[in-house]
mmCIF file with all atom_site columns, C-alpha atoms in Angstrom:
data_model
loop_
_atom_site.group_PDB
_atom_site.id
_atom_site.type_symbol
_atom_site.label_atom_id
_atom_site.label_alt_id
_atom_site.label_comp_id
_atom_site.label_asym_id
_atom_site.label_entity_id
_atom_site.label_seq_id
_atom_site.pdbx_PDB_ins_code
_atom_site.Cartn_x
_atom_site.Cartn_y
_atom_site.Cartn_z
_atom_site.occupancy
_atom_site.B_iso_or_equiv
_atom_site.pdbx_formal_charge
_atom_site.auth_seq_id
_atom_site.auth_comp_id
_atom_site.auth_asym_id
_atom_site.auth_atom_id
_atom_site.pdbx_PDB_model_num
ATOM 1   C CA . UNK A 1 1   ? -2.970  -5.395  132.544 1.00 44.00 ? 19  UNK A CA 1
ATOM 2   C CA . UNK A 1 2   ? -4.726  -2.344  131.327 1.00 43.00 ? 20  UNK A CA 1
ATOM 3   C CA . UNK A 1 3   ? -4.669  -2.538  128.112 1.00 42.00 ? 21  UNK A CA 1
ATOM 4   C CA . UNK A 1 4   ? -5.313  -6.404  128.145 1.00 39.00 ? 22  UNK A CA 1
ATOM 5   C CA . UNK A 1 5   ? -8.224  -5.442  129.716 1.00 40.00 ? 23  UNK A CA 1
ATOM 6   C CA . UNK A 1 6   ? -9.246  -2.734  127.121 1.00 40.00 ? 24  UNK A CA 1
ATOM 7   C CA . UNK A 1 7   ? -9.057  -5.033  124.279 1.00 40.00 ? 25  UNK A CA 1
ATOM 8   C CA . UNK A 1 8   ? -11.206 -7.624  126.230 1.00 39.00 ? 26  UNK A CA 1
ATOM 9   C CA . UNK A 1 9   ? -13.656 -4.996  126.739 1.00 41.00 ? 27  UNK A CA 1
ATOM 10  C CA . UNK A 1 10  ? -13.039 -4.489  123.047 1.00 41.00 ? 28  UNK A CA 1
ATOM 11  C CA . UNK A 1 11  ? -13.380 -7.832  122.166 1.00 41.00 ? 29  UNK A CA 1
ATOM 12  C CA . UNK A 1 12  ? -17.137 -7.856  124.165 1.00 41.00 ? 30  UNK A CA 1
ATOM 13  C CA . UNK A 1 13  ? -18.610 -4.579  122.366 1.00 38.00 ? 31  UNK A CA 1
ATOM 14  C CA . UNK A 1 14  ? -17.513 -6.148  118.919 1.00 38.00 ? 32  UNK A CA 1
ATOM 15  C CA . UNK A 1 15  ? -19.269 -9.407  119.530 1.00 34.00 ? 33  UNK A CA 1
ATOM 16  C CA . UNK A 1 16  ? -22.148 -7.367  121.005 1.00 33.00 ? 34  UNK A CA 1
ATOM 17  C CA . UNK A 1 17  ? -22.773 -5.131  117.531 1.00 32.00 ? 35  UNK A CA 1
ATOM 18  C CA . UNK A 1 18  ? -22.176 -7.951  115.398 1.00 32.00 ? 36  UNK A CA 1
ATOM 19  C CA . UNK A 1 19  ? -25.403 -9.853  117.431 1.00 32.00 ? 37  UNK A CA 1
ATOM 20  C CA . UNK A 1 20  ? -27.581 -7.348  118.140 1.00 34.00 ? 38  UNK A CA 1
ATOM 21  C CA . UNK A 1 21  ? -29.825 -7.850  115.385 1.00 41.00 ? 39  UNK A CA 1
ATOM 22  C CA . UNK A 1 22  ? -30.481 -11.221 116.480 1.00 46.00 ? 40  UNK A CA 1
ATOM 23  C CA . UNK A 1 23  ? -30.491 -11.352 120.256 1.00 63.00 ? 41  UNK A CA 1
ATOM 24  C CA . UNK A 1 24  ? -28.413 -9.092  122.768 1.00 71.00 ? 42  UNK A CA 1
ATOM 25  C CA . UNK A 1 25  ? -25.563 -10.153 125.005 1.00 73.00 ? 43  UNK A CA 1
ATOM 26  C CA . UNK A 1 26  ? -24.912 -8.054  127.711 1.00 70.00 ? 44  UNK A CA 1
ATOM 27  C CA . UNK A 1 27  ? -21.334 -6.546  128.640 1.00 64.00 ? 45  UNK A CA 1
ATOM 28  C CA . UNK A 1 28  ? -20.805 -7.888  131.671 1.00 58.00 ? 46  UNK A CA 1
ATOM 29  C CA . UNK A 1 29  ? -18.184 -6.332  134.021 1.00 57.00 ? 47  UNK A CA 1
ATOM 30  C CA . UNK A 1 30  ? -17.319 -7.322  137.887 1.00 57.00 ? 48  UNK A CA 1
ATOM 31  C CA . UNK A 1 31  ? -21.278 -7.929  137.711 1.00 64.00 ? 49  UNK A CA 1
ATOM 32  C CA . UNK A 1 32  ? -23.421 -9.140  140.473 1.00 84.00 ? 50  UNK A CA 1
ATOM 33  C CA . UNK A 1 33  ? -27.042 -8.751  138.543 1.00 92.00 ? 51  UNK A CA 1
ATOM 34  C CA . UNK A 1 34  ? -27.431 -10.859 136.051 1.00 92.00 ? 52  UNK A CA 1
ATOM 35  C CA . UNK A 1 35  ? -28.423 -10.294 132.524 1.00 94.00 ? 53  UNK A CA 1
ATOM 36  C CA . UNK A 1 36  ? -32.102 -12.546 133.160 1.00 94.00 ? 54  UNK A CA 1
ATOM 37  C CA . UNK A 1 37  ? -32.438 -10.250 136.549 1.00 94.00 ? 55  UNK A CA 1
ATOM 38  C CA . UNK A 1 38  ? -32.288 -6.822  134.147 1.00 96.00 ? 56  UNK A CA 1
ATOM 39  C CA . UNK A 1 39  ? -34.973 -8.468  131.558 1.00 96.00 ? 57  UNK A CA 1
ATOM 40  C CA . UNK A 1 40  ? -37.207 -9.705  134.289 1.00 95.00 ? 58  UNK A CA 1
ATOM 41  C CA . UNK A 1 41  ? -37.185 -6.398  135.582 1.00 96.00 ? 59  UNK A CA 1
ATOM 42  C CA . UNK A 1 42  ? -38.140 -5.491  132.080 1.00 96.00 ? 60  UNK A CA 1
ATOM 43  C CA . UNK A 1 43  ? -40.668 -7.788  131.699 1.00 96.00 ? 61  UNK A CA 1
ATOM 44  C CA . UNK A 1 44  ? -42.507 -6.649  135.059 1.00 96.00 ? 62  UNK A CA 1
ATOM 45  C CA . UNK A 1 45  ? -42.428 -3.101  133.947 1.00 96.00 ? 63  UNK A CA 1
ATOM 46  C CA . UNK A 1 46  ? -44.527 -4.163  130.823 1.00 96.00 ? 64  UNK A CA 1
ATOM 47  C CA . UNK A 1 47  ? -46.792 -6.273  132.711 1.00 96.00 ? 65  UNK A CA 1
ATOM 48  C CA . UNK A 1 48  ? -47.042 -3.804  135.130 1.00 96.00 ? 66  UNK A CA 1
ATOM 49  C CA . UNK A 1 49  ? -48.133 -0.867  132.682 1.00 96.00 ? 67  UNK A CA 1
ATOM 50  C CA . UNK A 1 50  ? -51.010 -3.186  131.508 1.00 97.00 ? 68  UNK A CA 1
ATOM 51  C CA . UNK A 1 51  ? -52.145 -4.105  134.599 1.00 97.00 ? 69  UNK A CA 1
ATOM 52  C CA . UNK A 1 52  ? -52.139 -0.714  135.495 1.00 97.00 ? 70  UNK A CA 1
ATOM 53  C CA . UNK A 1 53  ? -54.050 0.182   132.202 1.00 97.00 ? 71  UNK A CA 1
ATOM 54  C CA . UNK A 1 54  ? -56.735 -2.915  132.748 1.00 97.00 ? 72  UNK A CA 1
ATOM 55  C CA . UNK A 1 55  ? -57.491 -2.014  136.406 1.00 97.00 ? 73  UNK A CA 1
ATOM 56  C CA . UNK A 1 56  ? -58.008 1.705   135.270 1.00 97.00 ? 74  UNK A CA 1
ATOM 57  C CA . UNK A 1 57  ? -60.861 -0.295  133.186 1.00 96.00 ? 75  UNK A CA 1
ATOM 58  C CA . UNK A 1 58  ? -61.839 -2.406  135.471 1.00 96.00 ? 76  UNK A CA 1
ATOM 59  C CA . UNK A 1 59  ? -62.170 -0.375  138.401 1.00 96.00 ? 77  UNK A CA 1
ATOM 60  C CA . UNK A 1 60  ? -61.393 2.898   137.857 1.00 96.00 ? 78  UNK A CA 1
ATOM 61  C CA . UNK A 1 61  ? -58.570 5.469   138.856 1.00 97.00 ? 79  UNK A CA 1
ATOM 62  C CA . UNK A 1 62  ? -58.860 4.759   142.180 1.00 97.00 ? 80  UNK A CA 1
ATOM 63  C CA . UNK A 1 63  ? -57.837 1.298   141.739 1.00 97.00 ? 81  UNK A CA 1
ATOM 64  C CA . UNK A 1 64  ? -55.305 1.989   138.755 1.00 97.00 ? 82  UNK A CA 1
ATOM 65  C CA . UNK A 1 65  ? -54.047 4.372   141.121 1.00 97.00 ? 83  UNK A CA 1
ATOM 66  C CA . UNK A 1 66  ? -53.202 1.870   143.617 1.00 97.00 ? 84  UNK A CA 1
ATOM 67  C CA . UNK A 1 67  ? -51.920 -0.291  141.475 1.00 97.00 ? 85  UNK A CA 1
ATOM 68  C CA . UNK A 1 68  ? -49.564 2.384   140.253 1.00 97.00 ? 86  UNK A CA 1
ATOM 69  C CA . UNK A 1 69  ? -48.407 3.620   143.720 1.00 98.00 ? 87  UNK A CA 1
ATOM 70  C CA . UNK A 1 70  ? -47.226 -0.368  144.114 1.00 97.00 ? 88  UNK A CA 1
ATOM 71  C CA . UNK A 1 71  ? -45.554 -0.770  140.835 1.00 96.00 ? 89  UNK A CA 1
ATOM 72  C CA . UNK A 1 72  ? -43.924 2.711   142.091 1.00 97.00 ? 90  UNK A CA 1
ATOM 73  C CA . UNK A 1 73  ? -42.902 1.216   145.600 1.00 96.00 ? 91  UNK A CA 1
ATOM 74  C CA . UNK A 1 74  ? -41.497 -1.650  144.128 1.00 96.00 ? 92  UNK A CA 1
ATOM 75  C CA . UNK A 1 75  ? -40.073 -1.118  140.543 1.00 97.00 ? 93  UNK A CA 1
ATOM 76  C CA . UNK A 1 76  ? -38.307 2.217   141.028 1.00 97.00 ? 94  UNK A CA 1
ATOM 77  C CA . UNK A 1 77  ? -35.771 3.919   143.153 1.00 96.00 ? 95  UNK A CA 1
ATOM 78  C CA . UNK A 1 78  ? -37.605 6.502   144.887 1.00 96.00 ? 96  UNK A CA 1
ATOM 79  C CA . UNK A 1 79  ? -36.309 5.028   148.591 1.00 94.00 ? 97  UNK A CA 1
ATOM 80  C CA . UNK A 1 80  ? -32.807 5.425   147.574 1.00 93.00 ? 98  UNK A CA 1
ATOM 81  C CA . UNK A 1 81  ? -32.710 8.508   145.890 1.00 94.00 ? 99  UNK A CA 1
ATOM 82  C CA . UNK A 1 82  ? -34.134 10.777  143.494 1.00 95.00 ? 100 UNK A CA 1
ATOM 83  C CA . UNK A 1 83  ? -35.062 8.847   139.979 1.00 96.00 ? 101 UNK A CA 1
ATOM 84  C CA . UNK A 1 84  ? -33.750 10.089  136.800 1.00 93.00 ? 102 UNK A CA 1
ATOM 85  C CA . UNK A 1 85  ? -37.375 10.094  135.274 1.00 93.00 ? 103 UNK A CA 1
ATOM 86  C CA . UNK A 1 86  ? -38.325 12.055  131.641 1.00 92.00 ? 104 UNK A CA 1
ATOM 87  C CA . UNK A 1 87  ? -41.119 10.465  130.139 1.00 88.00 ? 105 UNK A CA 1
ATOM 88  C CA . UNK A 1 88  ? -42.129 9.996   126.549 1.00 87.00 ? 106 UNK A CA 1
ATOM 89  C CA . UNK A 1 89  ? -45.056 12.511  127.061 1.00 81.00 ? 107 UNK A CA 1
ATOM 90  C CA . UNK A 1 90  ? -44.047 15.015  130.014 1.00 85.00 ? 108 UNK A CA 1
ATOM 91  C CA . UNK A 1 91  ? -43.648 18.759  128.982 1.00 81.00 ? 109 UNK A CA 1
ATOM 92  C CA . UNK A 1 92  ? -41.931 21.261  130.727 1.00 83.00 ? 110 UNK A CA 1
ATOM 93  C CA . UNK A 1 93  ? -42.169 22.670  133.155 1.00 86.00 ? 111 UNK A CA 1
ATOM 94  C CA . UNK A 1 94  ? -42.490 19.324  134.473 1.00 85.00 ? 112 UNK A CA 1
ATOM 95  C CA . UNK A 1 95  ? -40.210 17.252  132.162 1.00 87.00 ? 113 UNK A CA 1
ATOM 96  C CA . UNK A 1 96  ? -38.437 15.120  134.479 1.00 88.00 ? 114 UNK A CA 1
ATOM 97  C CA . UNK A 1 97  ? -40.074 13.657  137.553 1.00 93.00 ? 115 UNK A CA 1
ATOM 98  C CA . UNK A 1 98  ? -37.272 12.587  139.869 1.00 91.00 ? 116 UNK A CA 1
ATOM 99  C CA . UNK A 1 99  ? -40.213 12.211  142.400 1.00 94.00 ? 117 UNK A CA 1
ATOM 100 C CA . UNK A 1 100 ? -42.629 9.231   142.999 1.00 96.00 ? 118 UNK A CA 1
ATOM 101 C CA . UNK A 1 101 ? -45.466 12.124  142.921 1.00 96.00 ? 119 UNK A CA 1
ATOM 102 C CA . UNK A 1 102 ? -44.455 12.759  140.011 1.00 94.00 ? 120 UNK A CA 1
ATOM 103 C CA . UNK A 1 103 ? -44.065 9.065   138.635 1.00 95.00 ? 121 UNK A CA 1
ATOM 104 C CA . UNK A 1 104 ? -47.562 8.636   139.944 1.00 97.00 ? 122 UNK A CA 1
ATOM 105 C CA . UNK A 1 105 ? -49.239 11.221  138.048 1.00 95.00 ? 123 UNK A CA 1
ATOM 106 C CA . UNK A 1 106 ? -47.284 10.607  134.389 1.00 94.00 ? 124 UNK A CA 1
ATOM 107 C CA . UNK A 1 107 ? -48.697 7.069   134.792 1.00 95.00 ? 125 UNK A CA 1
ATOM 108 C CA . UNK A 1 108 ? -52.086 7.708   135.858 1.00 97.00 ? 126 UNK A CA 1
ATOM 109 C CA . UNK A 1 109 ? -53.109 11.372  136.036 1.00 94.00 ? 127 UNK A CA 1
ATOM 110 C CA . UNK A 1 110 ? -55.792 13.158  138.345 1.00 94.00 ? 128 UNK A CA 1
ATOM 111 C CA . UNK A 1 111 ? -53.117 15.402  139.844 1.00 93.00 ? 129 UNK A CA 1
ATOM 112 C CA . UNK A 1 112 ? -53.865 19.034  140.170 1.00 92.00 ? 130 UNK A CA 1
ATOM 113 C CA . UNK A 1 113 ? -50.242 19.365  140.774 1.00 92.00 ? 131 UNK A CA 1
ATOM 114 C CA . UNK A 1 114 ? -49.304 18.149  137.207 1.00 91.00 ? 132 UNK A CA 1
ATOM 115 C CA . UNK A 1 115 ? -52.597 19.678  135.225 1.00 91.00 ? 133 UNK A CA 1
ATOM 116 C CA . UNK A 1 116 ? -50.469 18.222  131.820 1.00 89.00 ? 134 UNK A CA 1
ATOM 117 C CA . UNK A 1 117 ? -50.762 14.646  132.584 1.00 90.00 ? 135 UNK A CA 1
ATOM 118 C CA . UNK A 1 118 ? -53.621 12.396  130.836 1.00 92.00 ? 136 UNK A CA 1
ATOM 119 C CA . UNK A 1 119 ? -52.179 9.269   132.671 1.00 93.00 ? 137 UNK A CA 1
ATOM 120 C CA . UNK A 1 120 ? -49.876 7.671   130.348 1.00 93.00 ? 138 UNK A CA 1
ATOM 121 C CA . UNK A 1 121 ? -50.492 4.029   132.179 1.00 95.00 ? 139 UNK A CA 1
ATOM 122 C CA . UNK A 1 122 ? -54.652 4.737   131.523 1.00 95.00 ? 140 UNK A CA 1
ATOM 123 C CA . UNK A 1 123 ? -54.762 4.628   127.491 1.00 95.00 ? 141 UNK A CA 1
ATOM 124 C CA . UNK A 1 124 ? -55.693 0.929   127.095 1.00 95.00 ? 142 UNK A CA 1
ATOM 125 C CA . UNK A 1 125 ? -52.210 -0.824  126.989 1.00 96.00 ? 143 UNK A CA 1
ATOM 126 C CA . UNK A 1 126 ? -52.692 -4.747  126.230 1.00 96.00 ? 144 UNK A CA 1
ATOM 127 C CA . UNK A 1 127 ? -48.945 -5.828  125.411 1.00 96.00 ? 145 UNK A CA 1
ATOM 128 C CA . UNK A 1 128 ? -45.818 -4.581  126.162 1.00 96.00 ? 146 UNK A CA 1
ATOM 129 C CA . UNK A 1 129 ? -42.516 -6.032  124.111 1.00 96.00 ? 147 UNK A CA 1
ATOM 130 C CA . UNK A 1 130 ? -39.073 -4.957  124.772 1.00 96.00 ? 148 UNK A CA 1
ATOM 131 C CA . UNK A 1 131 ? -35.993 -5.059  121.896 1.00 96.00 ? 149 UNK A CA 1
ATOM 132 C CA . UNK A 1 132 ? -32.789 -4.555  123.678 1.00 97.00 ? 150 UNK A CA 1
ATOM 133 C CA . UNK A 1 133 ? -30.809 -2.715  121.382 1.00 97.00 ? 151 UNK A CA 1
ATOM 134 C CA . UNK A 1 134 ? -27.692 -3.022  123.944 1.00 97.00 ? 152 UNK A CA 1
ATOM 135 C CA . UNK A 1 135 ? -27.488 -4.374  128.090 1.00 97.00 ? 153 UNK A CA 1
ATOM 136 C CA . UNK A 1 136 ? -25.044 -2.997  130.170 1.00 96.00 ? 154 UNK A CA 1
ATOM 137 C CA . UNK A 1 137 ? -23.764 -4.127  133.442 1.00 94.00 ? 155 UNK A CA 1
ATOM 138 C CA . UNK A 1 138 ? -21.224 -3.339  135.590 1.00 91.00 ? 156 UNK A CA 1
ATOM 139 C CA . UNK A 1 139 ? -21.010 -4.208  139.481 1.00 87.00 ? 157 UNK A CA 1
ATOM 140 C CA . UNK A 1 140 ? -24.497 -3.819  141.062 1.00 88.00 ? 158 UNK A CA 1
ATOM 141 C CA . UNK A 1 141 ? -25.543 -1.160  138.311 1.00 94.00 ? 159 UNK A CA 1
ATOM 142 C CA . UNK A 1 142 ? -27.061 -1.924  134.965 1.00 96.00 ? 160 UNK A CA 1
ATOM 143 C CA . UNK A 1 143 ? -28.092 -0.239  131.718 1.00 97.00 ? 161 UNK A CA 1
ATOM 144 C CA . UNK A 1 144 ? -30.681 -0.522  128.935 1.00 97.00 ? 162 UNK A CA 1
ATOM 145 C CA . UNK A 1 145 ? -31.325 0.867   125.672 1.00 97.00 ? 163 UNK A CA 1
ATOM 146 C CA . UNK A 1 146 ? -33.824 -0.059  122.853 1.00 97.00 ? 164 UNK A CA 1
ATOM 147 C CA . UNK A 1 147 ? -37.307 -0.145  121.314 1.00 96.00 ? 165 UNK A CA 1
ATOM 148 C CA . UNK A 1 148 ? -40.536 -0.575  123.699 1.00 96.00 ? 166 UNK A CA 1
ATOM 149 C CA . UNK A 1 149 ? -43.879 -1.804  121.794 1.00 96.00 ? 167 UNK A CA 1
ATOM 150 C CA . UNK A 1 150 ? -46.782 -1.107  123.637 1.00 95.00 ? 168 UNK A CA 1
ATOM 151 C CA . UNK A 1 151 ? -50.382 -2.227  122.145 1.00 96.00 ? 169 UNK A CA 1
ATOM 152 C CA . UNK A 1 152 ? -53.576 -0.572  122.535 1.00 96.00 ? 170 UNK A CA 1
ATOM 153 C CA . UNK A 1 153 ? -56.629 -2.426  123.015 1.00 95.00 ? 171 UNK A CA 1
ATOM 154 C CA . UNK A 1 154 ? -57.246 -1.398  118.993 1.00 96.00 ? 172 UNK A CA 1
ATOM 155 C CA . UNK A 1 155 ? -54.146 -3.709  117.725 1.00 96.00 ? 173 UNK A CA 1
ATOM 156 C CA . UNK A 1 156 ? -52.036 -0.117  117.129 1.00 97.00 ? 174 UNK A CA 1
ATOM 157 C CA . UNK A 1 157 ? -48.389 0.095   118.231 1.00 97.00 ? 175 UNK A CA 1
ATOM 158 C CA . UNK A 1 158 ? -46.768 2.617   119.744 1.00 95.00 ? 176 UNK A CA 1
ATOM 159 C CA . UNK A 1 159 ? -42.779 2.411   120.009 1.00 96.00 ? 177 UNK A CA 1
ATOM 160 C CA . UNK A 1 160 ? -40.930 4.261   122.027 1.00 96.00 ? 178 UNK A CA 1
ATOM 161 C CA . UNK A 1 161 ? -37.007 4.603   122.770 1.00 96.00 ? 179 UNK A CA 1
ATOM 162 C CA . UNK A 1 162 ? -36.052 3.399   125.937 1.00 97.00 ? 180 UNK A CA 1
ATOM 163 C CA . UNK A 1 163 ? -33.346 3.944   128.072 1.00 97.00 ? 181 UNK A CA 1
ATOM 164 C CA . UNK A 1 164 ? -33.037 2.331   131.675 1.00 98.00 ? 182 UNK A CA 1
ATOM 165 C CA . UNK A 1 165 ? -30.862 2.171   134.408 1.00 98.00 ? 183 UNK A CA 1
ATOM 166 C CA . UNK A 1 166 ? -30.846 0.100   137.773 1.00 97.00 ? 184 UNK A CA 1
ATOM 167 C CA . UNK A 1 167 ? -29.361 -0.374  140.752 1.00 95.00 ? 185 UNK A CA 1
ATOM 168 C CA . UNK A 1 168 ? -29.331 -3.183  142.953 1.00 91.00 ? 186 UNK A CA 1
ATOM 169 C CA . UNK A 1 169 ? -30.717 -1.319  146.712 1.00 90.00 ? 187 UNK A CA 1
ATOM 170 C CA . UNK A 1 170 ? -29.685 -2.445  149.948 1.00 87.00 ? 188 UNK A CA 1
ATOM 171 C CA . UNK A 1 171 ? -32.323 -5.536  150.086 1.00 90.00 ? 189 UNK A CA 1
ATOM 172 C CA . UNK A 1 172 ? -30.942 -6.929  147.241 1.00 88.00 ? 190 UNK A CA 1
ATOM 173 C CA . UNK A 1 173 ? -33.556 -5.784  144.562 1.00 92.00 ? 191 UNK A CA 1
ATOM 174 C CA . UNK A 1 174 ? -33.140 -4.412  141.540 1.00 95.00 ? 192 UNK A CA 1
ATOM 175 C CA . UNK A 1 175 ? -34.492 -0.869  141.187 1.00 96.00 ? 193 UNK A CA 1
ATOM 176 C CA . UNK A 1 176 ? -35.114 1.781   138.231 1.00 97.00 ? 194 UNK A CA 1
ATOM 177 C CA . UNK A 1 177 ? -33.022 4.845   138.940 1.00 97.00 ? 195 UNK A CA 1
ATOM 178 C CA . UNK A 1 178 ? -32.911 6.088   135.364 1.00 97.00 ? 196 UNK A CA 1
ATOM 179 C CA . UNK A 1 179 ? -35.747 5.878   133.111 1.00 97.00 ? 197 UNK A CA 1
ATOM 180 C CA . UNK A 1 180 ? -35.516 8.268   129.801 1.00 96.00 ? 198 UNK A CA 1
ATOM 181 C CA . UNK A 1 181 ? -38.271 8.065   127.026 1.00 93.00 ? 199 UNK A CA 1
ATOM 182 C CA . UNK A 1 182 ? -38.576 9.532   123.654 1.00 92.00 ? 200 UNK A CA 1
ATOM 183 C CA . UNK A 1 183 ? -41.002 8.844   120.796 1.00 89.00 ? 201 UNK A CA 1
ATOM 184 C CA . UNK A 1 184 ? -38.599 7.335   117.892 1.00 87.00 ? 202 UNK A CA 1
ATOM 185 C CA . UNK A 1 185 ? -36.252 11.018  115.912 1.00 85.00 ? 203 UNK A CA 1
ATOM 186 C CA . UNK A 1 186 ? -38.475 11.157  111.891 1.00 84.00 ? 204 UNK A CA 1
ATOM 187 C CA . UNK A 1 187 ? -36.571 13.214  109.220 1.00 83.00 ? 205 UNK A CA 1
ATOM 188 C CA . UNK A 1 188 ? -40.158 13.592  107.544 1.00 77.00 ? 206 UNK A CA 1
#
């Protein structure tokens, strides 16, 4: 059974590489989240980085910080655990923010606690676009890796590498638990 198993699994990455310049299909195993739940949860995040970004305009940090503290509460998994957080732009000694203090103040700033953060969230986002390189799921956990776009209000691009992880918490929802961002590896 094992091994008919293994080549099934086999048979999934293959088909997976050969499409993933086109669209991705996730591997899918024993899974109770769905492939559209994982990109929905995608799609929030951008649209919640931008929201984040136009209420910072709007209103000011105060309100971009509330905004922030709900996309917190809701996106990530802070209430089950610590998050395995290293933003694009975090230095040490505060690389990784497995807090949601520390979440909160990579994405909007104003923390004496974390004097190196500008407020990633603050800079003016407009559009967000995700490019699944690969989707993986597996029971109530799933996986991400790829491109982000995110667009300034100036029409320039930033893309980072993204890597994501969730985990379905005991509500039902689907909940970040590992979020790692890079800016893209340059030879030059």
């Amino acid at each position: 059974m094992k091994s008919v198993v293994s080549a099934v699994a086999a048979a999934s990455f293959f088909t997976v590489s050969a499409t993933a310049v086109l669209a991705v299909e996730a591997t899918m195993i024993d899974t109770t989240i769905t492939q559209a739940e994982v990109e929905a949860a995608q799609v929030a995040w951008g649209e919640a980085l931008v929201q984040i970004s136009n209420d910072y305009a709007e209103g000011g940090i105060d309100k971009a910080r509330a905004t922030a503290e709900a996309v917190i509460d809701a996106a990530y998994g802070y209430g089950i655990g610590p998050v395995l957080f290293k933003p694009t732009l975090a230095a040490a000694p505060q690389t990784f923010r497995t807090t949601s203090e520390g979440a909160l103040a990579y994405f909007v700033g104003h923390d004496e606690n974390f004097p190196g953060d500008s407020g990633f969230a603050l800079k003016g986002w407009t559009a967000v676009e995700i490019e699944n390189a690969a989707i993986f799921i597996s029971g109530d956990t799933a996986q991400t890796i790829g491109n982000v776009h995110i667009t300034d209000t100036t029409g320039a691009v930033t893309t980072v590498d993204k890597t994501w992880g969730y985990q379905r918490d005991d509500e039902g929802n689907l909940r970040i638990v590992l979020h790692h961002s890079s800016l893209p590896f340059s030879a030059n």
